[in-house]
PDB file of C-alpha atoms and ligand atoms in Angstrom:
ATOM      1  CA  MET A   1     -50.530  18.370 -53.606  1.00 78.00           C
ATOM      2  CA  SER A   2     -51.996  14.900 -52.942  1.00 87.00           C
ATOM      3  CA  ALA A   3     -49.463  12.068 -52.476  1.00 92.00           C
ATOM      4  CA  SER A   4     -51.159  10.259 -55.351  1.00 89.00           C
ATOM      5  CA  ARG A   5     -54.014  10.735 -57.647  1.00 88.00           C
ATOM      6  CA  ALA A   6     -54.548   7.101 -58.551  1.00 95.00           C
ATOM      7  CA  GLN A   7     -57.718   5.310 -57.700  1.00 97.00           C
ATOM      8  CA  LEU A   8     -55.674   2.193 -56.512  1.00 98.00           C
ATOM      9  CA  VAL A   9     -52.332   2.693 -54.790  1.00 98.00           C
ATOM     10  CA  LEU A  10     -50.052  -0.195 -53.942  1.00 98.00           C
ATOM     11  CA  VAL A  11     -48.361   0.704 -50.695  1.00 98.00           C
ATOM     12  CA  PRO A  12     -45.151  -1.202 -49.650  1.00 98.00           C
ATOM     13  CA  THR A  13     -44.783  -1.743 -45.900  1.00 98.00           C
ATOM     14  CA  PRO A  14     -41.690  -2.536 -43.739  1.00 98.00           C
ATOM     15  CA  ILE A  15     -40.172  -6.040 -43.966  1.00 98.00           C
ATOM     16  CA  GLY A  16     -38.888  -5.696 -40.403  1.00 97.00           C
ATOM     17  CA  ASN A  17     -38.075  -2.105 -39.399  1.00 98.00           C
ATOM     18  CA  LEU A  18     -40.990   0.214 -38.987  1.00 97.00           C
ATOM     19  CA  ASP A  19     -38.701   3.222 -39.807  1.00 97.00           C
ATOM     20  CA  ASP A  20     -38.687   1.994 -43.437  1.00 98.00           C
ATOM     21  CA  ILE A  21     -42.233   3.210 -44.022  1.00 98.00           C
ATOM     22  CA  THR A  22     -41.908   6.120 -46.452  1.00 98.00           C
ATOM     23  CA  LEU A  23     -43.322   9.709 -45.920  1.00 98.00           C
ATOM     24  CA  ARG A  24     -45.436   9.212 -49.043  1.00 98.00           C
ATOM     25  CA  ALA A  25     -46.717   5.848 -48.006  1.00 98.00           C
ATOM     26  CA  ARG A  26     -47.968   7.523 -44.754  1.00 98.00           C
ATOM     27  CA  ARG A  27     -49.591  10.380 -46.756  1.00 98.00           C
ATOM     28  CA  VAL A  28     -51.333   7.889 -49.194  1.00 98.00           C
ATOM     29  CA  LEU A  29     -52.603   5.859 -46.103  1.00 98.00           C
ATOM     30  CA  GLU A  30     -53.947   9.069 -44.626  1.00 98.00           C
ATOM     31  CA  GLU A  31     -55.696  10.199 -47.824  1.00 98.00           C
ATOM     32  CA  VAL A  32     -57.438   7.186 -49.193  1.00 98.00           C
ATOM     33  CA  ASP A  33     -61.022   6.090 -48.442  1.00 98.00           C
ATOM     34  CA  ALA A  34     -60.037   2.614 -47.189  1.00 98.00           C
ATOM     35  CA  VAL A  35     -57.135   0.276 -47.036  1.00 98.00           C
ATOM     36  CA  ILE A  36     -57.247  -3.171 -48.719  1.00 98.00           C
ATOM     37  CA  ALA A  37     -55.251  -5.469 -46.414  1.00 98.00           C
ATOM     38  CA  GLU A  38     -53.898  -8.939 -46.858  1.00 98.00           C
ATOM     39  CA  ASP A  39     -54.335  -9.371 -43.052  1.00 98.00           C
ATOM     40  CA  THR A  40     -56.383  -6.581 -41.452  1.00 98.00           C
ATOM     41  CA  ARG A  41     -54.849  -7.391 -38.027  1.00 98.00           C
ATOM     42  CA  VAL A  42     -51.342  -6.738 -39.312  1.00 98.00           C
ATOM     43  CA  THR A  43     -52.203  -3.630 -41.382  1.00 98.00           C
ATOM     44  CA  GLY A  44     -54.388  -2.472 -38.509  1.00 98.00           C
ATOM     45  CA  ARG A  45     -51.277  -2.611 -36.236  1.00 98.00           C
ATOM     46  CA  LEU A  46     -49.207  -0.597 -38.707  1.00 98.00           C
ATOM     47  CA  LEU A  47     -52.027   2.038 -39.082  1.00 98.00           C
ATOM     48  CA  GLN A  48     -52.225   2.278 -35.345  1.00 98.00           C
ATOM     49  CA  HIS A  49     -48.610   2.798 -35.121  1.00 97.00           C
ATOM     50  CA  LEU A  50     -48.749   5.590 -37.639  1.00 98.00           C
ATOM     51  CA  GLY A  51     -51.830   7.197 -35.906  1.00 98.00           C
ATOM     52  CA  ILE A  52     -54.016   6.581 -38.852  1.00 98.00           C
ATOM     53  CA  ASP A  53     -57.710   5.415 -38.656  1.00 98.00           C
ATOM     54  CA  LYS A  54     -59.133   3.925 -41.778  1.00 98.00           C
ATOM     55  CA  PRO A  55     -61.707   1.301 -42.695  1.00 98.00           C
ATOM     56  CA  LEU A  56     -59.838  -1.992 -43.583  1.00 98.00           C
ATOM     57  CA  ILE A  57     -61.062  -4.416 -46.265  1.00 98.00           C
ATOM     58  CA  SER A  58     -59.832  -7.995 -46.093  1.00 97.00           C
ATOM     59  CA  PHE A  59     -58.252  -9.310 -49.190  1.00 96.00           C
ATOM     60  CA  HIS A  60     -56.263 -12.539 -49.314  1.00 92.00           C
ATOM     61  CA  ILE A  61     -55.641 -15.657 -51.404  1.00 89.00           C
ATOM     62  CA  ASN A  62     -58.931 -17.180 -50.221  1.00 92.00           C
ATOM     63  CA  ASN A  63     -61.192 -14.369 -51.145  1.00 93.00           C
ATOM     64  CA  GLU A  64     -59.302 -12.402 -53.775  1.00 92.00           C
ATOM     65  CA  HIS A  65     -61.084 -13.974 -56.806  1.00 92.00           C
ATOM     66  CA  ARG A  66     -64.541 -12.886 -55.612  1.00 93.00           C
ATOM     67  CA  MET A  67     -63.383  -9.559 -54.119  1.00 96.00           C
ATOM     68  CA  VAL A  68     -61.650  -8.175 -57.197  1.00 98.00           C
ATOM     69  CA  GLU A  69     -64.742  -7.315 -59.215  1.00 96.00           C
ATOM     70  CA  GLN A  70     -66.558  -5.489 -56.396  1.00 96.00           C
ATOM     71  CA  LEU A  71     -63.467  -3.551 -55.335  1.00 98.00           C
ATOM     72  CA  VAL A  72     -62.824  -2.348 -58.882  1.00 98.00           C
ATOM     73  CA  LYS A  73     -66.603  -1.376 -59.302  1.00 97.00           C
ATOM     74  CA  ARG A  74     -66.218   0.727 -56.192  1.00 97.00           C
ATOM     75  CA  MET A  75     -63.063   2.410 -57.555  1.00 97.00           C
ATOM     76  CA  GLU A  76     -64.959   3.132 -60.733  1.00 97.00           C
ATOM     77  CA  ALA A  77     -67.672   4.795 -58.692  1.00 97.00           C
ATOM     78  CA  GLY A  78     -65.066   7.014 -57.274  1.00 96.00           C
ATOM     79  CA  GLU A  79     -63.602   5.597 -54.030  1.00 97.00           C
ATOM     80  CA  ARG A  80     -59.894   5.477 -53.618  1.00 98.00           C
ATOM     81  CA  PHE A  81     -58.018   2.612 -52.050  1.00 98.00           C
ATOM     82  CA  ALA A  82     -54.588   1.782 -50.781  1.00 98.00           C
ATOM     83  CA  MET A  83     -53.534  -1.791 -50.773  1.00 98.00           C
ATOM     84  CA  CYS A  84     -51.159  -3.338 -48.307  1.00 98.00           C
ATOM     85  CA  SER A  85     -49.831  -7.016 -47.900  1.00 98.00           C
ATOM     86  CA  ASP A  86     -48.338  -8.035 -44.531  1.00 98.00           C
ATOM     87  CA  ALA A  87     -44.761  -6.919 -45.455  1.00 98.00           C
ATOM     88  CA  GLY A  88     -42.922  -5.652 -48.441  1.00 98.00           C
ATOM     89  CA  THR A  89     -44.539  -4.758 -51.780  1.00 98.00           C
ATOM     90  CA  PRO A  90     -47.960  -6.108 -52.581  1.00 98.00           C
ATOM     91  CA  ALA A  91     -48.104  -8.580 -55.556  1.00 98.00           C
ATOM     92  CA  ILE A  92     -44.423  -9.652 -54.998  1.00 98.00           C
ATOM     93  CA  SER A  93     -45.041 -13.220 -53.719  1.00 98.00           C
ATOM     94  CA  ASP A  94     -48.149 -11.775 -52.105  1.00 97.00           C
ATOM     95  CA  PRO A  95     -51.800 -11.008 -53.078  1.00 97.00           C
ATOM     96  CA  GLY A  96     -52.281  -7.980 -55.270  1.00 97.00           C
ATOM     97  CA  PHE A  97     -51.725  -9.126 -58.894  1.00 97.00           C
ATOM     98  CA  LEU A  98     -55.471 -10.079 -59.625  1.00 97.00           C
ATOM     99  CA  LEU A  99     -56.562  -6.671 -58.376  1.00 98.00           C
ATOM    100  CA  VAL A 100     -54.081  -4.746 -60.395  1.00 98.00           C
ATOM    101  CA  ARG A 101     -54.889  -6.779 -63.460  1.00 98.00           C
ATOM    102  CA  GLU A 102     -58.561  -6.166 -63.242  1.00 98.00           C
ATOM    103  CA  ALA A 103     -58.119  -2.428 -62.422  1.00 98.00           C
ATOM    104  CA  VAL A 104     -55.913  -2.018 -65.490  1.00 98.00           C
ATOM    105  CA  ARG A 105     -58.506  -3.976 -67.574  1.00 98.00           C
ATOM    106  CA  GLN A 106     -61.217  -1.611 -66.550  1.00 98.00           C
ATOM    107  CA  GLY A 107     -59.231   1.493 -67.059  1.00 97.00           C
ATOM    108  CA  VAL A 108     -58.919   2.317 -63.352  1.00 98.00           C
ATOM    109  CA  SER A 109     -55.643   4.272 -62.500  1.00 97.00           C
ATOM    110  CA  VAL A 110     -53.192   2.313 -60.594  1.00 98.00           C
ATOM    111  CA  GLU A 111     -49.945   3.311 -58.935  1.00 98.00           C
ATOM    112  CA  CYS A 112     -47.315   1.467 -56.904  1.00 98.00           C
ATOM    113  CA  LEU A 113     -45.201   3.369 -54.525  1.00 98.00           C
ATOM    114  CA  PRO A 114     -41.504   2.562 -54.318  1.00 98.00           C
ATOM    115  CA  GLY A 115     -40.673   1.109 -51.110  1.00 98.00           C
ATOM    116  CA  PRO A 116     -39.650  -1.991 -48.998  1.00 98.00           C
ATOM    117  CA  THR A 117     -39.147  -5.441 -50.638  1.00 98.00           C
ATOM    118  CA  ALA A 118     -36.963  -8.264 -49.549  1.00 98.00           C
ATOM    119  CA  PHE A 119     -35.420  -9.226 -52.863  1.00 98.00           C
ATOM    120  CA  VAL A 120     -33.710  -5.990 -53.677  1.00 98.00           C
ATOM    121  CA  PRO A 121     -31.495  -5.634 -50.573  1.00 98.00           C
ATOM    122  CA  ALA A 122     -30.704  -9.349 -50.693  1.00 98.00           C
ATOM    123  CA  LEU A 123     -29.581  -9.096 -54.322  1.00 98.00           C
ATOM    124  CA  VAL A 124     -27.563  -5.884 -53.785  1.00 98.00           C
ATOM    125  CA  VAL A 125     -25.787  -6.977 -50.670  1.00 98.00           C
ATOM    126  CA  SER A 126     -24.945 -10.402 -52.211  1.00 98.00           C
ATOM    127  CA  GLY A 127     -22.013  -8.987 -54.162  1.00 98.00           C
ATOM    128  CA  LEU A 128     -23.264 -11.097 -57.169  1.00 98.00           C
ATOM    129  CA  PRO A 129     -23.903  -9.362 -60.451  1.00 98.00           C
ATOM    130  CA  CYS A 130     -27.061  -7.395 -60.216  1.00 97.00           C
ATOM    131  CA  GLU A 131     -27.076  -5.632 -63.661  1.00 97.00           C
ATOM    132  CA  ARG A 132     -29.285  -8.591 -64.842  1.00 97.00           C
ATOM    133  CA  PHE A 133     -31.149 -10.961 -62.515  1.00 98.00           C
ATOM    134  CA  VAL A 134     -34.170 -13.232 -62.412  1.00 98.00           C
ATOM    135  CA  PHE A 135     -36.613 -13.189 -59.524  1.00 98.00           C
ATOM    136  CA  GLU A 136     -37.858 -16.761 -59.039  1.00 98.00           C
ATOM    137  CA  GLY A 137     -39.921 -16.122 -55.797  1.00 98.00           C
ATOM    138  CA  PHE A 138     -40.855 -19.366 -54.037  1.00 98.00           C
ATOM    139  CA  LEU A 139     -39.950 -22.681 -55.767  1.00 97.00           C
ATOM    140  CA  PRO A 140     -42.998 -25.055 -56.105  1.00 96.00           C
ATOM    141  CA  GLN A 141     -43.112 -27.052 -52.723  1.00 93.00           C
ATOM    142  CA  LYS A 142     -43.659 -30.505 -54.205  1.00 89.00           C
ATOM    143  CA  LYS A 143     -44.787 -31.180 -57.727  1.00 93.00           C
ATOM    144  CA  GLY A 144     -42.571 -29.426 -60.267  1.00 95.00           C
ATOM    145  CA  ARG A 145     -39.932 -28.381 -57.818  1.00 96.00           C
ATOM    146  CA  ARG A 146     -37.143 -30.442 -59.388  1.00 95.00           C
ATOM    147  CA  THR A 147     -38.274 -29.488 -62.974  1.00 97.00           C
ATOM    148  CA  ARG A 148     -38.131 -25.896 -62.008  1.00 98.00           C
ATOM    149  CA  ILE A 149     -34.576 -26.207 -60.608  1.00 98.00           C
ATOM    150  CA  GLU A 150     -33.511 -28.153 -63.734  1.00 97.00           C
ATOM    151  CA  SER A 151     -34.803 -25.322 -65.901  1.00 98.00           C
ATOM    152  CA  LEU A 152     -32.359 -22.950 -64.257  1.00 98.00           C
ATOM    153  CA  ARG A 153     -29.284 -25.141 -65.014  1.00 97.00           C
ATOM    154  CA  SER A 154     -28.140 -22.885 -67.816  1.00 97.00           C
ATOM    155  CA  GLU A 155     -29.492 -19.539 -66.429  1.00 98.00           C
ATOM    156  CA  GLU A 156     -26.760 -16.980 -66.825  1.00 98.00           C
ATOM    157  CA  ARG A 157     -28.397 -14.189 -64.697  1.00 98.00           C
ATOM    158  CA  THR A 158     -28.204 -14.014 -60.991  1.00 98.00           C
ATOM    159  CA  MET A 159     -31.213 -15.848 -59.440  1.00 98.00           C
ATOM    160  CA  VAL A 160     -33.226 -14.724 -56.454  1.00 99.00           C
ATOM    161  CA  PHE A 161     -35.523 -17.066 -54.459  1.00 98.00           C
ATOM    162  CA  TYR A 162     -37.718 -16.782 -51.383  1.00 98.00           C
ATOM    163  CA  GLU A 163     -37.745 -19.636 -49.050  1.00 97.00           C
ATOM    164  CA  SER A 164     -39.246 -20.608 -45.616  1.00 95.00           C
ATOM    165  CA  PRO A 165     -36.890 -21.457 -42.706  1.00 94.00           C
ATOM    166  CA  HIS A 166     -37.663 -25.090 -42.515  1.00 93.00           C
ATOM    167  CA  ARG A 167     -36.972 -25.707 -46.143  1.00 95.00           C
ATOM    168  CA  VAL A 168     -33.858 -23.442 -46.672  1.00 97.00           C
ATOM    169  CA  ALA A 169     -31.097 -26.121 -45.998  1.00 96.00           C
ATOM    170  CA  ARG A 170     -32.927 -28.702 -48.204  1.00 96.00           C
ATOM    171  CA  MET A 171     -33.306 -25.974 -50.916  1.00 97.00           C
ATOM    172  CA  LEU A 172     -29.501 -25.195 -50.857  1.00 98.00           C
ATOM    173  CA  THR A 173     -28.694 -28.959 -51.095  1.00 98.00           C
ATOM    174  CA  GLU A 174     -31.141 -29.342 -54.020  1.00 98.00           C
ATOM    175  CA  LEU A 175     -29.705 -26.303 -55.811  1.00 98.00           C
ATOM    176  CA  ALA A 176     -26.175 -27.597 -55.211  1.00 98.00           C
ATOM    177  CA  ALA A 177     -27.120 -30.960 -56.757  1.00 98.00           C
ATOM    178  CA  VAL A 178     -28.408 -29.439 -59.933  1.00 98.00           C
ATOM    179  CA  LEU A 179     -26.491 -26.176 -60.387  1.00 98.00           C
ATOM    180  CA  GLY A 180     -23.141 -27.404 -58.953  1.00 98.00           C
ATOM    181  CA  ALA A 181     -21.692 -27.531 -55.431  1.00 98.00           C
ATOM    182  CA  ASP A 182     -19.292 -24.868 -56.145  1.00 98.00           C
ATOM    183  CA  ARG A 183     -21.726 -22.247 -57.333  1.00 98.00           C
ATOM    184  CA  GLN A 184     -21.403 -18.944 -55.421  1.00 98.00           C
ATOM    185  CA  ALA A 185     -24.498 -17.872 -53.443  1.00 98.00           C
ATOM    186  CA  CYS A 186     -25.601 -15.647 -50.651  1.00 98.00           C
ATOM    187  CA  VAL A 187     -28.291 -16.150 -48.005  1.00 98.00           C
ATOM    188  CA  SER A 188     -29.871 -13.013 -46.369  1.00 98.00           C
ATOM    189  CA  ARG A 189     -31.739 -13.744 -43.189  1.00 97.00           C
ATOM    190  CA  GLU A 190     -33.931 -11.346 -41.272  1.00 98.00           C
ATOM    191  CA  LEU A 191     -33.266  -8.314 -43.381  1.00 98.00           C
ATOM    192  CA  SER A 192     -33.631  -4.970 -41.553  1.00 98.00           C
ATOM    193  CA  LYS A 193     -34.364  -6.850 -38.338  1.00 98.00           C
ATOM    194  CA  LEU A 194     -32.349  -7.261 -35.053  1.00 96.00           C
ATOM    195  CA  HIS A 195     -30.808 -10.500 -36.115  1.00 95.00           C
ATOM    196  CA  GLU A 196     -30.018  -9.627 -39.720  1.00 97.00           C
ATOM    197  CA  GLU A 197     -27.442 -11.975 -41.091  1.00 96.00           C
ATOM    198  CA  VAL A 198     -25.888 -12.165 -44.567  1.00 98.00           C
ATOM    199  CA  ARG A 199     -23.793 -15.301 -45.385  1.00 98.00           C
ATOM    200  CA  ARG A 200     -21.864 -15.800 -48.633  1.00 98.00           C
ATOM    201  CA  GLY A 201     -20.306 -18.933 -49.936  1.00 98.00           C
ATOM    202  CA  THR A 202     -20.740 -21.890 -52.303  1.00 98.00           C
ATOM    203  CA  LEU A 203     -24.116 -23.630 -52.315  1.00 98.00           C
ATOM    204  CA  SER A 204     -22.614 -26.669 -50.648  1.00 98.00           C
ATOM    205  CA  GLU A 205     -20.865 -24.622 -47.882  1.00 98.00           C
ATOM    206  CA  LEU A 206     -24.156 -22.715 -47.243  1.00 98.00           C
ATOM    207  CA  ALA A 207     -26.018 -26.077 -47.214  1.00 97.00           C
ATOM    208  CA  VAL A 208     -23.721 -27.518 -44.576  1.00 97.00           C
ATOM    209  CA  HIS A 209     -24.042 -24.376 -42.559  1.00 96.00           C
ATOM    210  CA  PHE A 210     -27.778 -24.188 -42.509  1.00 95.00           C
ATOM    211  CA  GLU A 211     -28.101 -28.014 -41.847  1.00 94.00           C
ATOM    212  CA  ALA A 212     -26.073 -27.572 -38.774  1.00 94.00           C
ATOM    213  CA  HIS A 213     -27.687 -24.400 -37.590  1.00 88.00           C
ATOM    214  CA  GLU A 214     -31.454 -24.732 -37.358  1.00 82.00           C
ATOM    215  CA  PRO A 215     -32.610 -21.795 -39.428  1.00 83.00           C
ATOM    216  CA  ARG A 216     -35.034 -19.278 -38.065  1.00 92.00           C
ATOM    217  CA  GLY A 217     -36.662 -16.131 -39.556  1.00 96.00           C
ATOM    218  CA  GLU A 218     -37.044 -15.120 -43.078  1.00 97.00           C
ATOM    219  CA  PHE A 219     -34.713 -15.986 -45.834  1.00 98.00           C
ATOM    220  CA  VAL A 220     -33.755 -14.715 -49.376  1.00 98.00           C
ATOM    221  CA  VAL A 221     -31.368 -17.033 -51.295  1.00 98.00           C
ATOM    222  CA  VAL A 222     -29.343 -15.442 -54.121  1.00 99.00           C
ATOM    223  CA  VAL A 223     -27.458 -17.707 -56.561  1.00 98.00           C
ATOM    224  CA  ALA A 224     -24.885 -16.730 -59.227  1.00 98.00           C
ATOM    225  CA  GLY A 225     -25.792 -17.544 -62.784  1.00 98.00           C
ATOM    226  CA  CYS A 226     -23.779 -20.033 -64.798  1.00 97.00           C
ATOM    227  CA  GLY A 227     -21.860 -17.527 -66.880  1.00 79.00           C
TER     228      GLY A 227
HETATM  229  N1  SAM B 301     -44.151  -8.990 -50.534  1.00 60.29           N
HETATM  230  C1  SAM B 301     -42.866  -9.311 -49.995  1.00 60.29           C
HETATM  231  C2  SAM B 301     -41.675  -8.535 -50.611  1.00 60.29           C
HETATM  232  O1  SAM B 301     -41.928  -7.557 -51.269  1.00 60.29           O
HETATM  233  O2  SAM B 301     -40.559  -8.955 -50.472  1.00 60.29           O
HETATM  234  C3  SAM B 301     -42.577 -10.876 -49.996  1.00 60.29           C
HETATM  235  C4  SAM B 301     -43.707 -11.636 -49.217  1.00 60.29           C
HETATM  236  S1  SAM B 301     -43.395 -13.353 -49.219  1.00 60.29           S
HETATM  237  C5  SAM B 301     -44.910 -13.919 -48.522  1.00 60.29           C
HETATM  238  C6  SAM B 301     -42.360 -13.614 -47.757  1.00 60.29           C
HETATM  239  C7  SAM B 301     -41.014 -13.996 -48.043  1.00 60.29           C
HETATM  240  O3  SAM B 301     -40.209 -12.860 -48.462  1.00 60.29           O
HETATM  241  C8  SAM B 301     -40.254 -14.676 -46.912  1.00 60.29           C
HETATM  242  O4  SAM B 301     -40.510 -16.055 -46.899  1.00 60.29           O
HETATM  243  C9  SAM B 301     -38.884 -14.400 -47.319  1.00 60.29           C
HETATM  244  O5  SAM B 301     -38.384 -15.257 -48.297  1.00 60.29           O
HETATM  245  C10 SAM B 301     -38.932 -13.007 -47.831  1.00 60.29           C
HETATM  246  N2  SAM B 301     -38.711 -12.035 -46.782  1.00 60.29           N
HETATM  247  C11 SAM B 301     -39.606 -11.158 -46.306  1.00 60.29           C
HETATM  248  N3  SAM B 301     -39.074 -10.330 -45.279  1.00 60.29           N
HETATM  249  C12 SAM B 301     -37.792 -10.684 -45.234  1.00 60.29           C
HETATM  250  C13 SAM B 301     -36.762 -10.297 -44.349  1.00 60.29           C
HETATM  251  N4  SAM B 301     -36.917  -9.350 -43.399  1.00 60.29           N
HETATM  252  N5  SAM B 301     -35.555 -10.888 -44.482  1.00 60.29           N
HETATM  253  C14 SAM B 301     -35.388 -11.871 -45.425  1.00 60.29           C
HETATM  254  N6  SAM B 301     -36.340 -12.261 -46.273  1.00 60.29           N
HETATM  255  C15 SAM B 301     -37.610 -11.801 -46.167  1.00 60.29           C
END
């Protein structure tokens, strides 16, 4: 049996540990006609590691608007594609949404394989309630940043944010100023990698820590709701 019969298959890829590729992801990558990739070098290296040789199609924030239509037309004509972002699940703070939306609009079958993504392990390991949560992704970098944080003041669900290393200390300070210095939070760094670190505490404790220790790597910040 084929690993998927969909015309477009979103294939999550490891966020740090190559062993996290699933058996089904591997089979889909072997079976499709071509792989749509956020960065053809990154996905090319993964395919090489898996011993798979496939044509790669570049698809990123600078060309996705003009690529979407022609890719969906190719799928309508019978080609089958996998899509991979650099790490984790495509369309989660990564390219992919526009392609899925257009495929759905045109009646092309779409499937997303279950697999690696950073926010799920960060949420689960935080020890904060995960029955209900809100994924905020990246906060706006400049305009609208403060307004977005203010809008979360009375959010009762656990909140999950992505942040780059050079902004993480500032972000924790900003969150503490609006949501309260004593609000419980958890910062997960370098999940599934050699230097994985999970640090729990109040927003102000975590802000002090990351101001003192130059943060390196990739971060997910999980913050308790106000309930
Ligand atoms: N598509 C990805 C996913 O499914 O999680 C997210 C891509 S987004 C461009 C990259 C952000 O995800 C990083 O800035 C960081 O916030 C988070 N991230 C990715 N890998 C991570 C890791 N190994 N540890 C902690 N955070 C990670």
